[in-house]
Amino acid sequence: MQTFKITELWDCMRSGDVNALKELYNSFYNNLFSANFSICTNRDMVKDSIHEAFISIWVNRDKLPPVTSVGGYISTCVRRKVIDALKKESQLETAFLRMDDEHELSYEEVIIAFQEQEAIRKTLKEALSYLTNKQKEVIRLRFFENKNYEEIAQLVGCEQRTIYNCIYEAVKRLRHHFASKHIS
């Protein structure tokens, strides 16, 4: 399909045209499935992730930016959904394994683990307080909302190179702070 038509469909979908969304879905579905099946061999998980990505796109359509590479944007959305689904599946497996092992932990071990986690949380909160507001924002977007550098640059209104530098400096400050606290 022509890039112009795809971009036009994207803009129509952003304006609330559900038929444009359907056409985008039908245009990209097979390629999205093939590309993400190589990441995750669970067919249902890939299908669900594609559906969830398009639902998310539709729900947030009024907040979406105009993009020149619609296929790349949608592909990134789906890939993130697949990765999130894989993480959730892994966390569930880990939780079940922990449930099996938890009965073996002593009360003291649980308290020590909790105290260690609290100390790390406190140190992280303290370290974040040394960052500028802009650094906090790009760190949040990059690591907590899983945005890529291009998306962050668009959201913040800066050049992509500026975002790279800002994240680099922020991570450097965080590492320095953690090193001074002897936390790796």
PDB file of N, CA and C in Angstrom, residues 17 20 25 32 69 76 91 95 97 104 115 124 127 132-133 141 144-145 153 171 175:
ATOM      1  N   ASP A  17     -12.152   8.104  12.603  1.00  0.00           N
ATOM      2  CA  ASP A  17     -12.725   7.245  11.561  1.00  0.00           C
ATOM      3  C   ASP A  17     -12.382   5.781  11.856  1.00  0.00           C
ATOM      4  N   ALA A  20     -11.014   3.694   8.962  1.00  0.00           N
ATOM      5  CA  ALA A  20      -9.583   3.874   8.708  1.00  0.00           C
ATOM      6  C   ALA A  20      -8.772   2.962   9.628  1.00  0.00           C
ATOM      7  N   TYR A  25      -5.536  -1.905  10.284  1.00  0.00           N
ATOM      8  CA  TYR A  25      -5.429  -3.228  10.899  1.00  0.00           C
ATOM      9  C   TYR A  25      -5.261  -4.295   9.814  1.00  0.00           C
ATOM     10  N   LEU A  32       2.666  -7.807  10.900  1.00  0.00           N
ATOM     11  CA  LEU A  32       2.844  -7.704  12.351  1.00  0.00           C
ATOM     12  C   LEU A  32       2.896  -9.088  12.986  1.00  0.00           C
ATOM     13  N   SER A  69       6.096   7.403   9.468  1.00  0.00           N
ATOM     14  CA  SER A  69       6.248   5.960   9.318  1.00  0.00           C
ATOM     15  C   SER A  69       5.183   5.259  10.166  1.00  0.00           C
ATOM     16  N   THR A  76       6.125  -0.887  16.469  1.00  0.00           N
ATOM     17  CA  THR A  76       6.708  -0.645  17.791  1.00  0.00           C
ATOM     18  C   THR A  76       5.672  -0.867  18.884  1.00  0.00           C
ATOM     19  N   GLN A  91       6.679 -13.201  34.910  1.00  0.00           N
ATOM     20  CA  GLN A  91       6.441 -12.813  36.301  1.00  0.00           C
ATOM     21  C   GLN A  91       5.481 -13.780  36.977  1.00  0.00           C
ATOM     22  N   ALA A  95       6.334 -15.895  40.130  1.00  0.00           N
ATOM     23  CA  ALA A  95       5.487 -15.812  41.329  1.00  0.00           C
ATOM     24  C   ALA A  95       5.080 -17.203  41.799  1.00  0.00           C
ATOM     25  N   LEU A  97       6.718 -19.975  41.248  1.00  0.00           N
ATOM     26  CA  LEU A  97       7.919 -20.607  41.806  1.00  0.00           C
ATOM     27  C   LEU A  97       8.208 -20.067  43.201  1.00  0.00           C
ATOM     28  N   GLU A 104       9.584 -22.137  52.490  1.00  0.00           N
ATOM     29  CA  GLU A 104      10.889 -22.538  52.990  1.00  0.00           C
ATOM     30  C   GLU A 104      11.675 -21.371  53.578  1.00  0.00           C
ATOM     31  N   GLN A 115      13.747  -5.366  53.986  1.00  0.00           N
ATOM     32  CA  GLN A 115      14.569  -4.219  54.374  1.00  0.00           C
ATOM     33  C   GLN A 115      15.544  -3.838  53.258  1.00  0.00           C
ATOM     34  N   LEU A 124      17.135   4.906  45.540  1.00  0.00           N
ATOM     35  CA  LEU A 124      16.695   5.308  44.207  1.00  0.00           C
ATOM     36  C   LEU A 124      15.938   6.628  44.267  1.00  0.00           C
ATOM     37  N   ALA A 127      18.417   9.288  44.818  1.00  0.00           N
ATOM     38  CA  ALA A 127      19.203   9.512  43.603  1.00  0.00           C
ATOM     39  C   ALA A 127      18.397  10.308  42.583  1.00  0.00           C
ATOM     40  N   THR A 132      17.645  16.679  37.253  1.00  0.00           N
ATOM     41  CA  THR A 132      16.823  17.830  36.877  1.00  0.00           C
ATOM     42  C   THR A 132      15.437  17.325  36.501  1.00  0.00           C
ATOM     43  N   ASN A 133      14.477  18.221  36.442  1.00  0.00           N
ATOM     44  CA  ASN A 133      13.118  17.824  36.057  1.00  0.00           C
ATOM     45  C   ASN A 133      13.092  17.205  34.668  1.00  0.00           C
ATOM     46  N   LEU A 141       9.974   8.447  30.826  1.00  0.00           N
ATOM     47  CA  LEU A 141       9.472   8.061  29.506  1.00  0.00           C
ATOM     48  C   LEU A 141      10.248   6.874  28.940  1.00  0.00           C
ATOM     49  N   PHE A 144      10.251   3.699  32.203  1.00  0.00           N
ATOM     50  CA  PHE A 144       9.008   3.290  32.845  1.00  0.00           C
ATOM     51  C   PHE A 144       7.849   3.213  31.855  1.00  0.00           C
ATOM     52  N   GLU A 145       7.900   4.022  30.783  1.00  0.00           N
ATOM     53  CA  GLU A 145       6.853   3.974  29.768  1.00  0.00           C
ATOM     54  C   GLU A 145       7.357   3.340  28.475  1.00  0.00           C
ATOM     55  N   ALA A 153      11.711  12.440  22.008  1.00  0.00           N
ATOM     56  CA  ALA A 153      12.048  13.729  21.393  1.00  0.00           C
ATOM     57  C   ALA A 153      10.784  14.449  20.930  1.00  0.00           C
ATOM     58  N   VAL A 171      21.673   8.825  33.716  1.00  0.00           N
ATOM     59  CA  VAL A 171      22.122   7.486  34.117  1.00  0.00           C
ATOM     60  C   VAL A 171      23.494   7.572  34.778  1.00  0.00           C
ATOM     61  N   ARG A 175      24.211   6.242  38.460  1.00  0.00           N
ATOM     62  CA  ARG A 175      25.279   5.265  38.724  1.00  0.00           C
ATOM     63  C   ARG A 175      26.249   5.792  39.774  1.00  0.00           C
TER      64      ARG A 175
END
